[in-house]
XYZ file of C-alpha atoms in Angstrom:
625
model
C 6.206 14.546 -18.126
C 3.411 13.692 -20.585
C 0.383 11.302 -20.245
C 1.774 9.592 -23.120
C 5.020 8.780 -20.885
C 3.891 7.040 -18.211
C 4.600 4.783 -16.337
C 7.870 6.336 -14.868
C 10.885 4.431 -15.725
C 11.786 5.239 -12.000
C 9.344 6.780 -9.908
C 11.833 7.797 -7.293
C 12.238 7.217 -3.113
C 9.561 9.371 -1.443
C 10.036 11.058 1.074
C 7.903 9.040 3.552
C 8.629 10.612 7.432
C 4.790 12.142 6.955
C 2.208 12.902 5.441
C 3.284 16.568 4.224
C 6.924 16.068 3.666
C 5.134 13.189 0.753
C 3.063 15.858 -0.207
C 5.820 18.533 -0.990
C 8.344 15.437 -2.295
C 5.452 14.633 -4.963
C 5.065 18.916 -5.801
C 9.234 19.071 -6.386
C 9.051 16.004 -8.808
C 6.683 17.796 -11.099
C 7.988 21.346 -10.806
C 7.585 21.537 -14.994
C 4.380 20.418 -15.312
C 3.441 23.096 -12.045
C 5.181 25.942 -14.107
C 3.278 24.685 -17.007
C -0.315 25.057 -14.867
C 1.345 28.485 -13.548
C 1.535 29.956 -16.755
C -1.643 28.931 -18.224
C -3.101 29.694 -15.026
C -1.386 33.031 -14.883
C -2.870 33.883 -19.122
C -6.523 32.686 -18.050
C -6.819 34.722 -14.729
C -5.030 37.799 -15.830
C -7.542 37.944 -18.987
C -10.239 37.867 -16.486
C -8.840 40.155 -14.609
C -8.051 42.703 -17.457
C -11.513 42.660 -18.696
C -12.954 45.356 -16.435
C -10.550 47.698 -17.346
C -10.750 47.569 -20.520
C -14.667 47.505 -20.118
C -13.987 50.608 -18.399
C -11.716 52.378 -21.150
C -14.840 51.000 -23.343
C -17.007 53.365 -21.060
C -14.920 56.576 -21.083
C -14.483 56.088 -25.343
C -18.179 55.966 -25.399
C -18.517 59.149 -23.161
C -15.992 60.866 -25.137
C -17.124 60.139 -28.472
C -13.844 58.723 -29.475
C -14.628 55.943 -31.758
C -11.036 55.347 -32.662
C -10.183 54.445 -29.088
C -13.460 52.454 -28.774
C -12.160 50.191 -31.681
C -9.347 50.091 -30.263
C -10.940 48.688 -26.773
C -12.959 46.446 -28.838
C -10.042 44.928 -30.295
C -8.134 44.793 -26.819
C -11.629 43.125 -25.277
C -11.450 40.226 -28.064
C -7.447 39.478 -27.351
C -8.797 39.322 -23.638
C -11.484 36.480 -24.724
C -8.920 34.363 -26.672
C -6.402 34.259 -23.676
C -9.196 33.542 -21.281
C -10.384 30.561 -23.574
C -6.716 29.397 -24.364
C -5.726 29.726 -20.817
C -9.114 27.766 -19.266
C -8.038 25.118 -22.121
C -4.820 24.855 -21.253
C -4.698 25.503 -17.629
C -7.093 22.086 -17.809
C -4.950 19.930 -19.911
C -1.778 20.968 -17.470
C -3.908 20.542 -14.375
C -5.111 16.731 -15.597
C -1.921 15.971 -16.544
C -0.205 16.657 -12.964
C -3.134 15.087 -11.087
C -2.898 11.801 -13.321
C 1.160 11.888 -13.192
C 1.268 12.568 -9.610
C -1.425 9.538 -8.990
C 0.259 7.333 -11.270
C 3.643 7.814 -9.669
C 1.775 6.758 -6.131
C 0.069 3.934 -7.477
C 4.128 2.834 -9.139
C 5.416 3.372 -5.561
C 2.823 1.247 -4.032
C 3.004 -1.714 -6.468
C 6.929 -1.263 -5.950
C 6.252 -1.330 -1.940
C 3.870 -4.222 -2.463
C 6.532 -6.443 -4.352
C 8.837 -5.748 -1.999
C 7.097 -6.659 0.705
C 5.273 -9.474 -0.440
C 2.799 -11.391 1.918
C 5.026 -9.459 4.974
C 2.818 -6.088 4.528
C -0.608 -7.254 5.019
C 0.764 -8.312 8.356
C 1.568 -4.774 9.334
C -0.742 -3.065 7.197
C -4.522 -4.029 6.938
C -5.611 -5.226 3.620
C -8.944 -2.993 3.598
C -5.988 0.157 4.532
C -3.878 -0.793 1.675
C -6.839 -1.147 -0.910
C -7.912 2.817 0.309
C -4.421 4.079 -0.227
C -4.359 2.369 -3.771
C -7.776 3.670 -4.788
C -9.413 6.771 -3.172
C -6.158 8.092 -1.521
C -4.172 8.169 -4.421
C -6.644 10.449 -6.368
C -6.964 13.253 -3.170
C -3.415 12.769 -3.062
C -3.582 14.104 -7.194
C -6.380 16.433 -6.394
C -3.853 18.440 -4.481
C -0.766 18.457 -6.158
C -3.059 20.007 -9.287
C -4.509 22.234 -7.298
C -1.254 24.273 -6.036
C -0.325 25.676 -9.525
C -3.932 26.501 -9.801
C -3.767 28.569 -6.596
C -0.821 30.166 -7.320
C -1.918 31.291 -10.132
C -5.355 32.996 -8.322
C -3.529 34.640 -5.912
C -0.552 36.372 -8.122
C -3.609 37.186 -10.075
C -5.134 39.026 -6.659
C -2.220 40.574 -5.588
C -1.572 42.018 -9.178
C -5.370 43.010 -9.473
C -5.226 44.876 -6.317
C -2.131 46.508 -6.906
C -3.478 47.595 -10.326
C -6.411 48.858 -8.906
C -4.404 51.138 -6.300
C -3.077 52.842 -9.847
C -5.974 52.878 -11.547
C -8.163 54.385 -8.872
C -6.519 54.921 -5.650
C -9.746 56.281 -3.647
C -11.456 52.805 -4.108
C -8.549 50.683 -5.129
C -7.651 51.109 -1.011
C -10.774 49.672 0.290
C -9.852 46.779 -1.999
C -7.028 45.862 -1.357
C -7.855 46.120 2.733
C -10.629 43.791 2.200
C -8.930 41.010 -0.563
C -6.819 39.685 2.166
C -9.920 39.827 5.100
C -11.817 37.527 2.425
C -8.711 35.564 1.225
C -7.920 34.764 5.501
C -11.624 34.941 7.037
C -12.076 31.263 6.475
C -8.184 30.249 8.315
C -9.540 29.803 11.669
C -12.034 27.387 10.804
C -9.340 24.809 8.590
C -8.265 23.446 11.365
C -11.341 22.119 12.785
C -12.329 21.366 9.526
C -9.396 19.142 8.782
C -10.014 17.145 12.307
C -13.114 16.832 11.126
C -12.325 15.450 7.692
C -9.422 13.324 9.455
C -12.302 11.389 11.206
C -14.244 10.619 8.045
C -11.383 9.312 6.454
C -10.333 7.137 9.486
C -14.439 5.837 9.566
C -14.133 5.420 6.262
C -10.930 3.491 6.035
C -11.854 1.330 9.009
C -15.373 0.672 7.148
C -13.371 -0.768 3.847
C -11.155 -2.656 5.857
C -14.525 -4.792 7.128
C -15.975 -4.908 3.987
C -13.212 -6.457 2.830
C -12.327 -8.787 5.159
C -16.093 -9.655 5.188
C -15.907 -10.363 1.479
C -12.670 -12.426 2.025
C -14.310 -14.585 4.481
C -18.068 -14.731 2.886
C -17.672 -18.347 2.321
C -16.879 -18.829 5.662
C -19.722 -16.409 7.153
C -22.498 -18.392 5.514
C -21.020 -21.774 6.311
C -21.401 -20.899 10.141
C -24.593 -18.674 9.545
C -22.426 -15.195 10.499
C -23.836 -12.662 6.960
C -26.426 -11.162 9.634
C -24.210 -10.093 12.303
C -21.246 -9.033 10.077
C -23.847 -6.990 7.651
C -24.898 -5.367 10.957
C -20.926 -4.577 11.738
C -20.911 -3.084 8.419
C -24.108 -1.418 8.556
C -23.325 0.285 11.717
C -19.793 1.284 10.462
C -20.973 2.933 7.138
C -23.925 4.968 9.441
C -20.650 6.282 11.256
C -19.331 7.056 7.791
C -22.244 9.387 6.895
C -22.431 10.876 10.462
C -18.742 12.031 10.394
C -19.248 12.686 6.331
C -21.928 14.782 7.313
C -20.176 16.537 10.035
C -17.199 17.550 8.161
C -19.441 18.654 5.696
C -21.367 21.326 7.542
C -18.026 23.121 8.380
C -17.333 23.293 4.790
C -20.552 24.435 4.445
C -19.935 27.064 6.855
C -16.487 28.049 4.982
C -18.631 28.022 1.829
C -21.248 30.471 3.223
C -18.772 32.861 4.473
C -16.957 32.456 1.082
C -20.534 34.467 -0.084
C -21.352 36.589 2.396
C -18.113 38.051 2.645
C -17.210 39.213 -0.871
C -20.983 40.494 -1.098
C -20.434 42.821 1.503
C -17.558 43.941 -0.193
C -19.448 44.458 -3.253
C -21.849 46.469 -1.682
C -19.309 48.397 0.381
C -17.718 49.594 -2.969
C -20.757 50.052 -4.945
C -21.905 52.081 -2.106
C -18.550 54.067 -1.080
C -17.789 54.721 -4.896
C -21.551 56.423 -5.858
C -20.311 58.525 -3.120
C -17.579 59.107 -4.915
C -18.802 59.931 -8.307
C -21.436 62.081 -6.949
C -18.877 64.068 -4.933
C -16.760 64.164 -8.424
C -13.643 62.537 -7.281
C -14.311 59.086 -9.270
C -15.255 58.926 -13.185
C -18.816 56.613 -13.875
C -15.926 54.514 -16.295
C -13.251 53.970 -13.206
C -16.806 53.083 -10.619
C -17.858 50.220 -13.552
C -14.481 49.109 -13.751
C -13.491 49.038 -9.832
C -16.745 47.132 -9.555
C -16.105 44.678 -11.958
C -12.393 43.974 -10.895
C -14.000 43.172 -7.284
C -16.563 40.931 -8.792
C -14.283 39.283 -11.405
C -11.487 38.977 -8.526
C -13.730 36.541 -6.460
C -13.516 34.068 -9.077
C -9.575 33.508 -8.258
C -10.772 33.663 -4.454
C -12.554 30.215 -4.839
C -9.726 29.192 -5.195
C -8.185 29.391 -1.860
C -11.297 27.235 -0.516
C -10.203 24.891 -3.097
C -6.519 24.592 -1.787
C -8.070 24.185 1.822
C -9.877 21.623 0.930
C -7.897 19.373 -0.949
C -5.216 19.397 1.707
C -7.391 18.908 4.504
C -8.534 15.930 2.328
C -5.312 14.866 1.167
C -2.862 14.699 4.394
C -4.396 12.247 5.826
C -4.445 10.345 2.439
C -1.163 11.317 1.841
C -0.180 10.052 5.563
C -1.741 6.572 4.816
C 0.327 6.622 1.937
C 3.233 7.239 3.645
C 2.926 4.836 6.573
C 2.879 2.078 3.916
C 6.097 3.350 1.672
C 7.831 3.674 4.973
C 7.751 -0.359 5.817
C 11.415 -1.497 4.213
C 12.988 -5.054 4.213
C 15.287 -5.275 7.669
C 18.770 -3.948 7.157
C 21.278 -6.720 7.784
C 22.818 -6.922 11.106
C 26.374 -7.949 12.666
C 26.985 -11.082 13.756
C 28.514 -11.309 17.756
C 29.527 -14.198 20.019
C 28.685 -17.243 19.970
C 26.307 -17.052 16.939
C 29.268 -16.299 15.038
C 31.110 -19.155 16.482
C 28.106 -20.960 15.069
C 28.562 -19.954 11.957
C 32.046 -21.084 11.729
C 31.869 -24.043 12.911
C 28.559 -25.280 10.662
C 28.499 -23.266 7.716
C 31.701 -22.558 7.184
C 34.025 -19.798 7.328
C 32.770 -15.937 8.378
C 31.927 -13.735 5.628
C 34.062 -10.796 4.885
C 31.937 -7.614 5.794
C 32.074 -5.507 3.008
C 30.276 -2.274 2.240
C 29.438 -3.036 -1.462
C 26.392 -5.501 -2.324
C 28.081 -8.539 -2.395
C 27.586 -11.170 -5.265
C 25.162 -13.953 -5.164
C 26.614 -17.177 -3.471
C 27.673 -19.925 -5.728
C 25.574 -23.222 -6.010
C 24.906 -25.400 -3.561
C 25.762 -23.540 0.098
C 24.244 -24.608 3.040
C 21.060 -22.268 4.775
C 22.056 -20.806 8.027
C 20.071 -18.961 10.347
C 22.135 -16.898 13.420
C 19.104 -16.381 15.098
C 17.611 -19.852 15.963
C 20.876 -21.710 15.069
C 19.358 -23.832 12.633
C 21.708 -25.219 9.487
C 19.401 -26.428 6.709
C 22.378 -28.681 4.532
C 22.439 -27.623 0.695
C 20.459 -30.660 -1.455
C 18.620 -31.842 1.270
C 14.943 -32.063 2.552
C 15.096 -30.339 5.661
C 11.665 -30.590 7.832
C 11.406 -27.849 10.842
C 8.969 -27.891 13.536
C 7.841 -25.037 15.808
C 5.471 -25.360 18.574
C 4.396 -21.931 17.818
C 2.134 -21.249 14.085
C 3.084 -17.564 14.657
C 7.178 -18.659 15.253
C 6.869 -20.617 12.293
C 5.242 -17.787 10.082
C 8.337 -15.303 11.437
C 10.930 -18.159 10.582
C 9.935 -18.243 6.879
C 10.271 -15.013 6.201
C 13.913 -14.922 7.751
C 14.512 -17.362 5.972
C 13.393 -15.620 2.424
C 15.488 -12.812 3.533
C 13.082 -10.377 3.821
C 11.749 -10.118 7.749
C 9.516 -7.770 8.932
C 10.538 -7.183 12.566
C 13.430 -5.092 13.067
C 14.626 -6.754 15.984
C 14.238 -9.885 13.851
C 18.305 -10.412 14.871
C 21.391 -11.558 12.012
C 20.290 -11.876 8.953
C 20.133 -15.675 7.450
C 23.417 -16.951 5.471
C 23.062 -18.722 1.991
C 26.435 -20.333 1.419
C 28.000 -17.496 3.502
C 26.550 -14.656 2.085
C 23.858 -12.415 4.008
C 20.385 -12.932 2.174
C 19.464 -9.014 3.491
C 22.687 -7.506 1.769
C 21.908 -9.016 -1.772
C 19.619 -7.344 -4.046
C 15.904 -8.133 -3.270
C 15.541 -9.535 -6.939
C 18.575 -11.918 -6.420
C 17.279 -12.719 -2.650
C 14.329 -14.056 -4.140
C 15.957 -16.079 -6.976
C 17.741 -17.699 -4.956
C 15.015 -18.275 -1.851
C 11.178 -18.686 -2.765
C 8.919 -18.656 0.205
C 5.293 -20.134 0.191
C 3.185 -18.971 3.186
C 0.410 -20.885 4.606
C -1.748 -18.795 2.795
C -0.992 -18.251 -0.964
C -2.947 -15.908 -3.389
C -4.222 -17.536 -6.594
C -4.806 -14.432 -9.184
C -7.665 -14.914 -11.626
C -6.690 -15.987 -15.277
C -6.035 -19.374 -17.173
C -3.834 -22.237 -15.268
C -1.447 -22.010 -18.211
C -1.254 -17.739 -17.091
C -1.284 -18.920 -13.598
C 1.872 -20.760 -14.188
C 3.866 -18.336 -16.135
C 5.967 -16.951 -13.378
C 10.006 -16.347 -13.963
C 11.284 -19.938 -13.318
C 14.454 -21.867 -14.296
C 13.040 -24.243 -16.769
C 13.897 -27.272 -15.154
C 10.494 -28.213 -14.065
C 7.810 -28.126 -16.294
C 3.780 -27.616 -15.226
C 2.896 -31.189 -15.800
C 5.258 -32.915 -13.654
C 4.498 -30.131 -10.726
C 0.986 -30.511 -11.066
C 1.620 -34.632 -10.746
C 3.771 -33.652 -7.823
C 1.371 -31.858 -6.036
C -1.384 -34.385 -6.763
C -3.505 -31.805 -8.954
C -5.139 -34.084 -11.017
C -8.713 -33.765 -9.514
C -8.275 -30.391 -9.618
C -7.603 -30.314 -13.436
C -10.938 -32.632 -13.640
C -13.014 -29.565 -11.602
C -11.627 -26.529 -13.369
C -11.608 -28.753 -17.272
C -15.835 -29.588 -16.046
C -16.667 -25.529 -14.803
C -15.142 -24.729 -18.446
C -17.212 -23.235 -21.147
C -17.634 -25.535 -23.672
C -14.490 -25.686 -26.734
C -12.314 -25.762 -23.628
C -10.532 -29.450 -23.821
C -7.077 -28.432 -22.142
C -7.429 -28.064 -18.130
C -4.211 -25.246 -18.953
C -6.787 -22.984 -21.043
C -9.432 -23.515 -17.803
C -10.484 -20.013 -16.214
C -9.536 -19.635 -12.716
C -11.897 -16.989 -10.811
C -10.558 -14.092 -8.859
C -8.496 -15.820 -5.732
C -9.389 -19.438 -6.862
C -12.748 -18.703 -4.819
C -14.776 -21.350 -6.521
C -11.758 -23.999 -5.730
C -11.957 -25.205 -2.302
C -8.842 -24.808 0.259
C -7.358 -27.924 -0.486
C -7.332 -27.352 -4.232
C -5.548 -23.570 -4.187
C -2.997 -24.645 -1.554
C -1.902 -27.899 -4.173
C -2.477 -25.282 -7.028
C -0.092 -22.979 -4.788
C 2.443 -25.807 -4.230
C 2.761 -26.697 -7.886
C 3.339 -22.600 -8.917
C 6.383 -22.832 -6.464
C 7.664 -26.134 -7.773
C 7.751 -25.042 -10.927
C 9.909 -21.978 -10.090
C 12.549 -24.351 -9.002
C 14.199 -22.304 -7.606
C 17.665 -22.842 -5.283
C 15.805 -23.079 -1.757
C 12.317 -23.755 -1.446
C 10.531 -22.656 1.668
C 7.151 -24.020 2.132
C 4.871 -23.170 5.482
C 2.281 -25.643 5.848
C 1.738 -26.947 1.968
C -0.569 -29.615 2.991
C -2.226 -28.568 5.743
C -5.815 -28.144 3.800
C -5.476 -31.515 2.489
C -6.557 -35.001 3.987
C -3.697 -37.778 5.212
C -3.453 -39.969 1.875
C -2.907 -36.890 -0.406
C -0.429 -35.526 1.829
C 1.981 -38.730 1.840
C 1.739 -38.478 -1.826
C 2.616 -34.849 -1.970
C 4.936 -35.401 0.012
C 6.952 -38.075 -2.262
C 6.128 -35.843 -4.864
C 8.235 -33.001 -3.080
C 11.016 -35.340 -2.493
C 11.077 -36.641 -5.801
C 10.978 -33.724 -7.800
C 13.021 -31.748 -5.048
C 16.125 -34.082 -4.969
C 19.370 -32.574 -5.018
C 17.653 -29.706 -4.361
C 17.436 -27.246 -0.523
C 13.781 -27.897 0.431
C 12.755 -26.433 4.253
C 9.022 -27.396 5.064
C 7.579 -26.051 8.016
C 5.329 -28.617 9.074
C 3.968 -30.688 12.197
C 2.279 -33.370 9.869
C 3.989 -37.307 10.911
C 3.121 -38.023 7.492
C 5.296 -35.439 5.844
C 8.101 -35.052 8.415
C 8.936 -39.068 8.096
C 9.897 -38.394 4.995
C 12.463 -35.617 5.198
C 15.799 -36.178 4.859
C 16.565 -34.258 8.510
C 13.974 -32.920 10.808
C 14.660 -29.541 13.561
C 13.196 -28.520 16.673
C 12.844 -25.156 16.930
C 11.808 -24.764 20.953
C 11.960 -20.929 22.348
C 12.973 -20.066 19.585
C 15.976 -21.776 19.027
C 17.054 -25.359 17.039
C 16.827 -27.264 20.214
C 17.501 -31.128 18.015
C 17.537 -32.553 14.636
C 17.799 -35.845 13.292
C 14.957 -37.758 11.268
C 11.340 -38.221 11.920
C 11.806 -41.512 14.058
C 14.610 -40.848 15.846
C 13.523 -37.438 17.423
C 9.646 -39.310 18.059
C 11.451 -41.545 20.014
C 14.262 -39.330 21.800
C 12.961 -36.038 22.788
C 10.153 -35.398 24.447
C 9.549 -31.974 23.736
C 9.737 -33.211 19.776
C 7.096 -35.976 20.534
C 4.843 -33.350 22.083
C 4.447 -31.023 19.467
C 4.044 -33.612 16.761
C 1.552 -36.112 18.668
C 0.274 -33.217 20.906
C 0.580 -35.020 23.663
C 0.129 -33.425 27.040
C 3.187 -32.861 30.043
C 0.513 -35.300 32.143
C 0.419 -37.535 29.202
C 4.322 -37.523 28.528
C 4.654 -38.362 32.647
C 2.096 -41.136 33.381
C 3.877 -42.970 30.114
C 6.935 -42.667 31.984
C 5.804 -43.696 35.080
C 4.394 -46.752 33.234
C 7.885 -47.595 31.169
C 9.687 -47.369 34.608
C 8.194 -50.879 36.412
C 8.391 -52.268 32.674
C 12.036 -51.362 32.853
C 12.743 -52.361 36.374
C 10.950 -55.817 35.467
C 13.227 -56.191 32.541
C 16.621 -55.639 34.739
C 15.367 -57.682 37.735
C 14.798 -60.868 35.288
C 18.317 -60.088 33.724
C 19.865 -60.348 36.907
C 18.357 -63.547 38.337
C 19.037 -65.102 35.076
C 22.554 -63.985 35.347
């Protein structure tokens, strides 16, 4: 895989059960560019390596007289300096290229999770958690996966360097190759407390994100109820946590460093010292001393390398296990339908579905929306309102009905015209069933951009924007235009429609989903940013450009549910009664309470007052009889 190839067509299913097993997944999908690094890695270090030996060959020539040979050496010395350069080049360009591929192919598995998801995975994941993962994480996560071939490389180059040594002069070569290894595992008792350490900083430092950006998020909101001071304090004690663990971690590392120094000095000095003894005893050449000495000191330059490899996987597990908390979220696999809620199905929506292990094919036009777990039947064409006592019920309801909910125990999954939403592709799912939370995400770019989302073509902006009564919107963003600008479509929108107020990005919102048009609509509270006289209009609008069309609005507004087609109750969770707007207000009392809020003590003292109004009314009917 080159730079030049990216993005993956397919960047693959990770293996996400932790943060290692993501680790070594990512290493196996780039085992060519690793034996690419390997090599390079293997030409640059082995040059370095070879240079005191032939430095020492140099020596002995030079002793000898033998000017042939010392040519000769020369010659050998200069091959030596054009692999090291090569191989430093190289080894570089390899190295880059995994860490980029191996970030990119996060970052692709993350925007893949994130589409999948939608809105459903800032509500397991924080937002501030998944912005870390996608920025900082993924390049530790890169840092290591280029740094393996790298270390492989170092230590096949020590092992080979001591080995040559033992050849080359066995008297010293054995104190070498003792004290390689002590160096290479002095620092191993001190990772793990060096990776707790580092764990902590990144957990401070993730939880310190996550405020700063929910405080940016809600900044409008802090300095409408006077709340910068205390949050900036929040912050400002958070990020001094930051620096205290940062600075923590860092003194262990520190300590690995130092002993990363004293260590190999000591073995410098132990063979400078144990050799002169040697030479002046006669049993080591001044040529084989010079080039023992510079094979140790050349040989530590690989052994950084092991403090490398420490640290990039102390800093990249937890990274990588952020990473993989978020790639392990899926969509909820669909379920079997038992007892009576298959009954239910039968009954209302029509025959059972065959069960069939292959994805099954979309369902043809026009089936009704069924959902097993409430028992609520939403009838194909029609402008179904639901109402739920609960914000957080209704919030769980739309997704299940999207086809995509986040709870595992969310029970069956919903039925479009028969067919199990979870068991068609998500891409199809979401065709056929658009869902519009209470809280939709405006992206910064032109209105017309804004508006070019995959859609049938049916609805065009202008009569979704009249729908959703957007014309005072089109007014603000054609007057906060730079001048030139005369279409409101060519208007700038800023990053999350921040300098819109709520009102104007939920109708904004609302028109981007009408304009999809797609098969059923799901909208959870479209107008509840917006003042009564706008709503009724919006909610014409809905019906008008809606008809014929499956439109569920969860909603407690009077205003909007009086004009649905066909209102439901959902009460403990299940469709308790459905009829319209009127007939419900008038016939159920649980209905009347969630819409009018009225109180148990409320709902009783009215019914203690209709009582003698009744009893008044029968006792006049019978004298007159």
């Amino acid at each position: 895989m080159q730079i030049s190839d990216l993005p993956y067509p397919d960047p693959g299913v990770p293996d996400a059960r932790s943060g290692p097993r993501f680790l070594w997944w990512l290493g196996r999908g780039q085992l060519g560019g690793q034996a690419k690094s390997l090599c390079w890695g293997l030409l640059h270090f082995g040059g370095i390596a070879g240079l005191p030996y032939t430095v020492g060959l140099g020596i002995d020539a030079v002793v000898d007289r033998d000017g042939a040979r010392l040519l000769w050496v020369g010659g050998l010395i200069a091959l030596l300096g054009v692999a090291i350069s090569l191989g430093d080049a190289m080894l570089h360009r390899t190295a880059v290229t995994n860490w980029i591929t191996a970030a990119a192919r996060v970052q692709q598995l993350l925007a893949r999770k994130t589409a999948e998801l939608g809105s459903a995975l800032t509500r397991r994941v924080a937002a501030g958690e998944v912005v870390a993962v996608s920025t900082g994480d993924v390049e530790k996560i890169g840092w290591f996966v280029e740094a393996v071939s790298r270390f492989l490389a170092a230590a096949l180059t020590l092992v080979v360097g001591c080995v040559v040594l033992l050849f080359y002069a066995p008297t010293i070569g054995v104190v070498v190759a003792i004290g390689m290894p002590v160096l290479a595992l002095a620092v191993l008792p001190l990772l793990p407390r060096a990776t707790r350490r580092a764990d902590v900083q990144r957990e401070k430092a993730g939880k310190a994100t996550e405020l700063a950006s929910d405080t940016v998020a809600g900044l409008r909101v802090l300095r409408g109820i006077g709340g910068e001071e205390l949050f900036l304090g929040r912050y400002r004690e958070a990020s001094q946590q930051v620096r205290e663990a940062a600075v923590h971690s860092a003194r262990m590392w520190a300590l690995i460093s130092a002993i990363q120094v004293l260590l190999p000095g000591a073995l410098l000095v132990t063979v400078v010292w144990y050799g002169s003894a040697l030479v002046l005893d006669g049993r080591l050449d001044v040529g084989e001393l010079v080039a023992a000495f510079s094979a140790v000191a050349t040989m530590l330059y690989p052994l950084r390398h092991f403090e490398e490899i420490a640290m990039a996987y102390s800093f990249s597990r937890p990274s990588a296990k952020r990473a993989a908390r978020v790639l392990s979220l899926t969509r909820s696999e669909a379920r079997a339908e038992s007892g009576t809620e298959a009954e239910a199905v039968v009954e209302e929506a029509g025959p059972e579905p065959v069960v069939s292990t292959e994805i099954p094919q979309a369902p043809a036009p026009g089936g009704d929306l069924y959902d097993p777990g409430t028992g609520m039947l939403v009838p194909a064409g029609r402008f179904t309102a639901v109402v739920c006592g609960d914000p957080d019920l209704a919030g769980r309801l739309a997704e299940r009905l999207g086809g995509h909910p986040m709870d595992s125990a969310a029970g069956p999954s919903v039925l479009l015209g028969g067919v199990a939403l979870d068991e068609l592709a998500l891409d199809t799912a979401r065709t056929l069933v658009l869902v519009q939370d209470k809280d939709p995400v405006l992206l910064s770019g032109t209105l017309r951009e804004l508006f070019d989302v995959p859609a049938s073509g049916a609805v065009e902006a202008p009569a979704a924007l009249a729908a959703a009564q957007c014309a005072d919107v089109l007014d603000a963003l054609l007057q906060s235009a730079p001048d030139g600008v005369d279409d409101p479509m060519d208007a700038r929108i800023t990053e999350r429609g921040r300098s819109l107020s709520g009102g104007q990005r939920q109708r904004l919102a609302l028109a981007r989903s009408l304009v999809t048009d797609p098969e059923v609509l799901v909208l959870d509270e479209p107008t509840s940013a917006v003042d009564s006289h706008t709503e009724a209009r919006i909610a014409d609008g809905i019906s008008a450009l809606r008809a014929g069309r499956t439109t569920v609005v969860l909603a407690s507004s009077p205003l909007l549910l009086d004009r649905a087609d066909r209102v439901v109750l959902i009460h403990e969770g299940k469709a308790a009664a459905s009829g319209t707007h009127r007939e419900l207000l008038h016939g159920d009392p649980r209905y009347r309470a969630v819409v009018t809020r009225e109180t148990e003590e409320e709902q009783r003292t009215e019914e203690e007052q209709r009582l003698p109004r009744l009893e008044s009314v029968l006792t006049e009917i019978e004298e007159s009889a």
